[in-house]
C-alpha cells in the first residue's frame, strides 16, 4: 500500500511539474477529466497475416462531451502494438493536430505496455510543436499546429498507449456533428465511441452500410450514447474503385435534422459577404459593356473570377467557412473557393443576374444523397444559376477554362446544397453528358513504293474538361516538351518516325475547344508479315478508355470514366492504284458503352470512322467478366490492318537483321565445313608414332573437348583406341562401329586395357573390376539421361569423367610423349567447334533449369519465383493460385508468351505488335469444352482451343514433346468436368 501511495504521489508531482512547464507552451499535459470513461484492454491474438505497416490496433477510443455551458471536448485514446520493426518505425513518432485559434490540446497520457507492465513516457519522450501546413501544396494555409512526439526505447511487441483531449471547436459551426468509421481494412481489436450529450435538444443518429448497436443511457439533461465493438471483420477494397465508393460502416451524430437547417446556417455567411460596392460595380459595368448578351456576361464574369483572382486560401479559424467580402477579395486579388464564389455572385448581382452558392463534397460525390444532414460534410463551394430555363454549375476555381456559357465545362459532384432561403434538399447536378470530349483525325498518305516514307498528320480536338486539362498541361510543361512526349509515344508504333513539321496548337474561344496538329514522316511504315507487308491502324483513344483492371476478381465496382464520348477518324490515302476494300459497318452495344465502326473506301482513300460513348461511371463487381468480354470485342474492332502483297519489284534486299536465324545457321554450317576440311587435311599429314601403342590425350583436353563437342570426342577417342587394338592384335573387329557405340563397348575396352596392364605390369593398374562394371552402368545411365530434356547438359558434363580411368591409363603408358603432345594440342578446328557448340550448351543448361523457356511443357513447381511473380504481378494468374502446368513458345524470354493452367484457371498471354501484354484468363467453371489439334511430330505444336459459355474462345499453344500435351489436356478436361454444376 505504501509503495502504491508513493507511486501515485510521484506521478502527481510529475504531472504538476510537467503541466507547469507546459503552460507557456501551446499544449498542456494533465490527466483526463473525470467524465472520460476508461476502457480496459481486452486480450486477443494478433492476426499476423492481416497486419499492415507492422501495426496492430488494440484500441480506438473516441469520446465527445457536448454541453450548452462548456466548450466541446473530444477525448481520443489509441493503443497500437508494434508487431515488427516496421511497426516501430510507424508508431514511434506521433503528430497530434489542432487549431490554436479555437482549440487547446491536452496530452492526457503517453506510455508503453511491455510484458503487461505500463512504462510512463511523459518524462522521456521528446515534444515539439510544429506548423506543418499540410495543405500548402493546394494553396491553403489553415494555421493548424501539430504536437510532434518522438517516443524513446520502443521495442518489438511493445504497445504504445496514448490519449489526448481537444477542447473547443470551430465557432463557425453552430450545431454539433460528428462521424466515425466502424470497420477498417486492417484488424482492430477494440473500438469505443461515446457521445456524452448534455443538451436538451435532440441528437440525430444515422448509420451507413449496416446497423450498429448503440447503448442509450438517458441523463438528467441529455443522453449518454456508447458504441463498443470487438474484432470487427476487416473489409478489403479493390484498386481502381470510383472515388465516391465507400464500403465501410459509419455512424453519424448530428444536431441538425434536415438539409434546410444546413442551408439556413450557411445563408447568412454568404449573404454578409456578397456585396455590390463601387469596385465590384466598376468591374461588372466593364464586363457588361463588352458583352451585350446575358449569357456572355455570365461567362465573362466567371472568366474574371477564375483568371484575375489567384487561388489562395487563408483558412485559419472561422475563415475555414466564413467567406471574405467581395470587395476585399477584389482588392487582394486572391482567395479560396468561398471567396471566389462570393466575388462571382457579387459581379453577377451587379449585372442583375441571380446566382447562389452551392455546397458540394468532392470526395463523396453522388453518395452524398445517402448521408445525413450535416454542415461539416462539405469541402467545396461553387456557383449555380438558372438561365434560359437551364441550370448551370460554375466553378470559379477552375483555371484554363474558356468558351461561351453554352459550351462551358460544368463540374459534376453528384449532389449540391444550394444556399438560398427555404432550400429543403440536395439538388442533383446534371450537366450535359452527350458532348464529344475528344475528336481525333489521323491522315496517312502512303507512298507508291514501300521504301518511301509515309506522311502522317494527326489532329486532336479537345472539349470540356479534356480541353481544360490540356491547356493546364501546356502551361505547365511547354509545347516543346509535349511535342517530344508525343513523338516518343508514336515511336512505340513506328520506330522510324520523325517530326516533319513543328506541332501547332490553336483555340476556339467560342466553344472552348483546343486543337493540336502534329506532322510526321514514317520511314518503316510497312512491317514484314507472312502474307507480305502489313500496316495496322488503331483508335487508341477509344482502346485506352476500356482499360483492363489491375484486379479482375473483385468485390468492389470498377471506375469507368463517364461522361466519355470519343470520335476517331482515320483516313488512308494510297498513291499506288488498284487498292480495294469493302464498305462495312459494325456496332457493339452493351450496358457499359456503345461503339460503332464504319469502313468506307472511295477514290483510293480508305476512311475508318470510330465512335465511343460510355454509359455509366462504374462497372459493377459481378459484371467484370462480362465487361472484359465486351472489352475484348472492342479492342479487336477498334483497329484495322492492311496487307500489301510483295511482288518482284517491291521485294527488299536480304536483310541480315530480319533473317538472323538464317545467318546463324549459315555460320554454323560454314564452321562445320571448315572443321571437316581441316580435320581431313590434318589426317593426311598426321605423323605416325611407332612407340605409341594407343591414342593418348591429356585429361584436360579429353574432358573439355568431350563437353564442347557434346560427347562426340568420346566416340572419336574410342574409335582411335580400338583401331590401335585391331592393329596390335591383327583382329577383325570394326573400330568405327565400336567408336559409334562406345558406351556399349566401355567394359570391353576396359578388359583389353586390363590385359595390356597384366602383360606390362603383372597387375591391374586401371581400377578394380567391380568399379569398372559400376562405371560402365553409369556410362549407360548417363547416356540415357542425355535423352531427357531436364538432364541433357548435366549428363554431357558427367560422361567424360566416367571415362577418365581408361584415359588416364593410356596417357601414362611408357610410350612416346610426342604422341601425347600432338594429340593434346588445341588446333584451330578444335577451337572453332568449341566456340559454336558452347553457346548451345549454355542455352541448353539455362533451358534445363527453366531460366529460358523449355521446349516441353513443365510442371508449375519447376518455375522460378521471379517467373511466378511476373505472372501474378501482371494478373496473368490470380495471386492466390499455384501454376500446375506451363509452356512458353517464346524463343528466349518467357515474358513474351506463355500459357498453362492453375488449380482453378486456364490462362494464356502474349505480346502484341506494339509490345503490349495481352492475356486471357478463364475459370474452369466458365469453360464448356476444349478442342484439341495434336501435333503430328515432336516438332509440331499442339493447339488447344478453349471455349467458354458465351461461345468465345482463345488458344493454348503447347509442345507435343514427351506426350505431355496429352497429360495437360487430360488435366484440363478433368477440371472442366469437376467444375460443372449439376
Short mmCIF file of N, CA, C and O in Angstrom, two decimals, residues 761-824:
data_model
loop_
_atom_site.label_atom_id
_atom_site.label_comp_id
_atom_site.label_asym_id
_atom_site.label_seq_id
_atom_site.Cartn_x
_atom_site.Cartn_y
_atom_site.Cartn_z
N UNK A 761 52.66 -54.89 -66.53
CA UNK A 761 52.96 -54.62 -65.13
C UNK A 761 52.62 -55.76 -64.19
O UNK A 761 52.77 -55.62 -62.97
N UNK A 762 52.10 -56.88 -64.73
CA UNK A 762 51.70 -58.03 -63.92
C UNK A 762 50.61 -57.69 -62.91
O UNK A 762 50.48 -58.37 -61.88
N UNK A 763 49.84 -56.64 -63.17
CA UNK A 763 48.72 -56.29 -62.29
C UNK A 763 47.79 -55.31 -63.00
O UNK A 763 48.16 -54.72 -64.01
N UNK A 764 46.61 -55.15 -62.43
CA UNK A 764 45.60 -54.23 -62.95
C UNK A 764 45.85 -52.84 -62.38
O UNK A 764 45.62 -52.60 -61.20
N UNK A 765 46.35 -51.93 -63.23
CA UNK A 765 46.65 -50.58 -62.78
C UNK A 765 45.57 -49.58 -63.16
O UNK A 765 45.79 -48.37 -63.07
N UNK A 766 44.42 -50.07 -63.60
CA UNK A 766 43.35 -49.16 -64.05
C UNK A 766 42.36 -48.93 -62.92
O UNK A 766 42.28 -47.84 -62.34
N UNK A 767 41.60 -49.96 -62.59
CA UNK A 767 40.65 -49.90 -61.47
C UNK A 767 40.12 -51.30 -61.25
O UNK A 767 40.14 -52.14 -62.15
N UNK A 768 39.61 -51.59 -60.06
CA UNK A 768 39.06 -52.93 -59.78
C UNK A 768 37.91 -53.25 -60.74
O UNK A 768 37.21 -52.36 -61.22
N UNK A 769 37.73 -54.53 -60.96
CA UNK A 769 36.72 -54.98 -61.91
C UNK A 769 35.30 -54.53 -61.49
O UNK A 769 34.49 -54.15 -62.32
N UNK A 770 35.04 -54.59 -60.17
CA UNK A 770 33.71 -54.19 -59.69
C UNK A 770 33.45 -52.73 -60.01
O UNK A 770 32.37 -52.35 -60.48
N UNK A 771 34.44 -51.87 -59.78
CA UNK A 771 34.28 -50.45 -60.10
C UNK A 771 34.10 -50.24 -61.60
O UNK A 771 33.36 -49.34 -62.02
N UNK A 772 34.78 -51.04 -62.39
CA UNK A 772 34.65 -50.92 -63.85
C UNK A 772 33.22 -51.24 -64.28
O UNK A 772 32.65 -50.56 -65.15
N UNK A 773 32.62 -52.28 -63.68
CA UNK A 773 31.22 -52.62 -64.03
C UNK A 773 30.29 -51.49 -63.60
O UNK A 773 29.38 -51.10 -64.34
N UNK A 774 30.53 -50.94 -62.39
CA UNK A 774 29.70 -49.83 -61.93
C UNK A 774 29.85 -48.62 -62.86
O UNK A 774 28.86 -47.97 -63.23
N UNK A 775 31.11 -48.33 -63.23
CA UNK A 775 31.35 -47.20 -64.13
C UNK A 775 30.67 -47.41 -65.47
O UNK A 775 30.11 -46.48 -66.07
N UNK A 776 30.69 -48.66 -65.96
CA UNK A 776 30.04 -48.96 -67.24
C UNK A 776 28.53 -48.72 -67.16
O UNK A 776 27.94 -48.11 -68.05
N UNK A 777 27.93 -49.16 -66.05
CA UNK A 777 26.50 -48.95 -65.87
C UNK A 777 26.18 -47.45 -65.77
O UNK A 777 25.17 -46.98 -66.30
N UNK A 778 27.05 -46.69 -65.11
CA UNK A 778 26.85 -45.25 -65.01
C UNK A 778 26.99 -44.57 -66.38
O UNK A 778 26.28 -43.60 -66.67
N UNK A 779 27.91 -45.08 -67.21
CA UNK A 779 28.06 -44.54 -68.56
C UNK A 779 26.78 -44.73 -69.36
O UNK A 779 26.29 -43.82 -70.04
N UNK A 780 26.21 -45.94 -69.26
CA UNK A 780 24.96 -46.21 -69.97
C UNK A 780 23.83 -45.33 -69.43
O UNK A 780 23.05 -44.75 -70.19
N UNK A 781 23.77 -45.19 -68.09
CA UNK A 781 22.73 -44.37 -67.48
C UNK A 781 22.87 -42.91 -67.89
O UNK A 781 21.88 -42.25 -68.23
N UNK A 782 24.10 -42.40 -67.87
CA UNK A 782 24.33 -41.00 -68.27
C UNK A 782 23.98 -40.79 -69.73
O UNK A 782 23.43 -39.74 -70.11
N UNK A 783 24.26 -41.79 -70.57
CA UNK A 783 23.92 -41.67 -71.99
C UNK A 783 22.42 -41.63 -72.18
O UNK A 783 21.90 -40.88 -73.03
N UNK A 784 21.70 -42.41 -71.38
CA UNK A 784 20.24 -42.39 -71.45
C UNK A 784 19.70 -41.05 -70.95
O UNK A 784 18.69 -40.55 -71.44
N UNK A 785 20.38 -40.46 -69.96
CA UNK A 785 19.93 -39.17 -69.43
C UNK A 785 20.02 -38.06 -70.46
O UNK A 785 19.29 -37.07 -70.38
N UNK A 786 20.93 -38.22 -71.44
CA UNK A 786 21.02 -37.19 -72.48
C UNK A 786 19.78 -37.13 -73.34
O UNK A 786 19.57 -36.17 -74.08
N UNK A 787 18.94 -38.17 -73.24
CA UNK A 787 17.66 -38.17 -73.99
C UNK A 787 16.55 -37.47 -73.21
O UNK A 787 15.47 -37.28 -73.73
N UNK A 788 16.84 -37.13 -71.94
CA UNK A 788 15.84 -36.47 -71.08
C UNK A 788 16.13 -34.98 -71.08
O UNK A 788 17.24 -34.56 -70.77
N UNK A 789 15.12 -34.18 -71.43
CA UNK A 789 15.32 -32.74 -71.57
C UNK A 789 15.88 -32.10 -70.32
O UNK A 789 16.73 -31.21 -70.38
N UNK A 790 15.40 -32.52 -69.15
CA UNK A 790 15.79 -31.86 -67.92
C UNK A 790 17.21 -32.19 -67.48
O UNK A 790 17.73 -31.61 -66.54
N UNK A 791 17.87 -33.19 -68.14
CA UNK A 791 19.18 -33.63 -67.64
C UNK A 791 20.23 -33.74 -68.73
O UNK A 791 21.33 -34.23 -68.48
N UNK A 792 19.94 -33.30 -69.95
CA UNK A 792 20.86 -33.49 -71.07
C UNK A 792 22.22 -32.87 -70.80
O UNK A 792 23.27 -33.53 -70.92
N UNK A 793 22.25 -31.59 -70.46
CA UNK A 793 23.52 -30.89 -70.27
C UNK A 793 24.30 -31.47 -69.10
O UNK A 793 25.54 -31.63 -69.18
N UNK A 794 23.62 -31.78 -68.02
CA UNK A 794 24.30 -32.36 -66.85
C UNK A 794 24.93 -33.69 -67.22
O UNK A 794 26.07 -34.00 -66.84
N UNK A 795 24.19 -34.52 -67.96
CA UNK A 795 24.72 -35.83 -68.36
C UNK A 795 25.94 -35.69 -69.27
O UNK A 795 26.92 -36.43 -69.13
N UNK A 796 25.88 -34.72 -70.20
CA UNK A 796 27.03 -34.49 -71.09
C UNK A 796 28.27 -34.09 -70.30
O UNK A 796 29.40 -34.48 -70.62
N UNK A 797 28.08 -33.32 -69.25
CA UNK A 797 29.21 -32.88 -68.43
C UNK A 797 29.75 -34.01 -67.54
O UNK A 797 30.92 -34.01 -67.17
N UNK A 798 28.91 -34.97 -67.17
CA UNK A 798 29.33 -36.07 -66.30
C UNK A 798 30.06 -37.15 -67.07
O UNK A 798 31.05 -37.74 -66.58
N UNK A 799 29.62 -37.45 -68.29
CA UNK A 799 30.14 -38.59 -69.06
C UNK A 799 31.67 -38.63 -69.16
O UNK A 799 32.28 -39.69 -68.93
N UNK A 800 32.35 -37.52 -69.51
CA UNK A 800 33.81 -37.62 -69.68
C UNK A 800 34.53 -38.09 -68.43
O UNK A 800 35.56 -38.79 -68.51
N UNK A 801 34.03 -37.76 -67.24
CA UNK A 801 34.70 -38.15 -66.00
C UNK A 801 34.62 -39.66 -65.77
O UNK A 801 35.50 -40.24 -65.13
N UNK A 802 33.59 -40.32 -66.28
CA UNK A 802 33.47 -41.77 -66.12
C UNK A 802 34.48 -42.52 -66.99
O UNK A 802 34.79 -43.68 -66.72
N UNK A 803 34.99 -41.85 -68.03
CA UNK A 803 35.99 -42.46 -68.92
C UNK A 803 37.42 -42.18 -68.45
O UNK A 803 38.38 -42.75 -69.00
N UNK A 804 37.57 -41.33 -67.45
CA UNK A 804 38.93 -40.90 -67.06
C UNK A 804 39.85 -42.05 -66.64
O UNK A 804 41.06 -42.00 -66.92
N UNK A 805 39.37 -43.08 -65.94
CA UNK A 805 40.31 -44.17 -65.58
C UNK A 805 40.97 -44.79 -66.81
O UNK A 805 42.18 -45.09 -66.78
N UNK A 806 40.21 -44.96 -67.91
CA UNK A 806 40.78 -45.53 -69.13
C UNK A 806 41.71 -44.52 -69.80
O UNK A 806 42.80 -44.86 -70.27
N UNK A 807 41.24 -43.25 -69.85
CA UNK A 807 42.06 -42.20 -70.47
C UNK A 807 43.36 -42.03 -69.72
O UNK A 807 44.44 -41.88 -70.31
N UNK A 808 43.28 -42.04 -68.41
CA UNK A 808 44.46 -41.82 -67.57
C UNK A 808 45.48 -42.94 -67.73
O UNK A 808 46.70 -42.70 -67.76
N UNK A 809 45.01 -44.21 -67.86
CA UNK A 809 45.94 -45.34 -68.03
C UNK A 809 46.71 -45.20 -69.34
O UNK A 809 47.94 -45.34 -69.38
N UNK A 810 45.98 -44.93 -70.43
CA UNK A 810 46.65 -44.80 -71.74
C UNK A 810 47.60 -43.62 -71.73
O UNK A 810 48.69 -43.68 -72.30
N UNK A 811 47.22 -42.55 -71.06
CA UNK A 811 48.05 -41.34 -71.03
C UNK A 811 49.40 -41.59 -70.36
O UNK A 811 50.41 -41.01 -70.74
N UNK A 812 49.42 -42.46 -69.34
CA UNK A 812 50.64 -42.65 -68.55
C UNK A 812 51.40 -43.92 -68.89
O UNK A 812 52.27 -44.35 -68.13
N UNK A 813 51.09 -44.53 -70.03
CA UNK A 813 51.90 -45.66 -70.50
C UNK A 813 53.28 -45.16 -70.92
O UNK A 813 53.47 -44.00 -71.27
N UNK A 814 54.24 -46.06 -70.86
CA UNK A 814 55.60 -45.70 -71.30
C UNK A 814 55.62 -45.69 -72.82
O UNK A 814 56.08 -46.62 -73.48
N UNK A 815 55.07 -44.66 -73.40
CA UNK A 815 55.02 -44.53 -74.84
C UNK A 815 55.49 -43.13 -75.21
O UNK A 815 55.78 -42.30 -74.35
N UNK A 816 55.51 -42.87 -76.48
CA UNK A 816 56.07 -41.62 -76.97
C UNK A 816 55.34 -40.41 -76.39
O UNK A 816 54.13 -40.32 -76.49
N UNK A 817 56.09 -39.49 -75.77
CA UNK A 817 55.49 -38.25 -75.27
C UNK A 817 55.13 -37.34 -76.43
O UNK A 817 54.30 -36.46 -76.28
N UNK A 818 55.72 -37.55 -77.60
CA UNK A 818 55.39 -36.76 -78.78
C UNK A 818 53.95 -37.03 -79.20
O UNK A 818 53.23 -36.12 -79.62
N UNK A 819 53.51 -38.28 -79.10
CA UNK A 819 52.13 -38.62 -79.46
C UNK A 819 51.15 -37.93 -78.51
O UNK A 819 50.11 -37.41 -78.95
N UNK A 820 51.44 -37.91 -77.22
CA UNK A 820 50.58 -37.26 -76.24
C UNK A 820 50.49 -35.77 -76.52
O UNK A 820 49.41 -35.18 -76.50
N UNK A 821 51.65 -35.16 -76.79
CA UNK A 821 51.66 -33.72 -77.06
C UNK A 821 50.91 -33.40 -78.34
O UNK A 821 50.15 -32.41 -78.42
N UNK A 822 51.10 -34.22 -79.37
CA UNK A 822 50.44 -33.97 -80.66
C UNK A 822 48.93 -34.10 -80.52
O UNK A 822 48.19 -33.26 -81.01
N UNK A 823 48.49 -35.18 -79.87
CA UNK A 823 47.04 -35.41 -79.76
C UNK A 823 46.35 -34.42 -78.83
O UNK A 823 45.15 -34.17 -78.96
N UNK A 824 47.13 -33.88 -77.87
CA UNK A 824 46.52 -32.97 -76.88
C UNK A 824 46.55 -31.52 -77.31
O UNK A 824 46.01 -30.66 -76.61
#
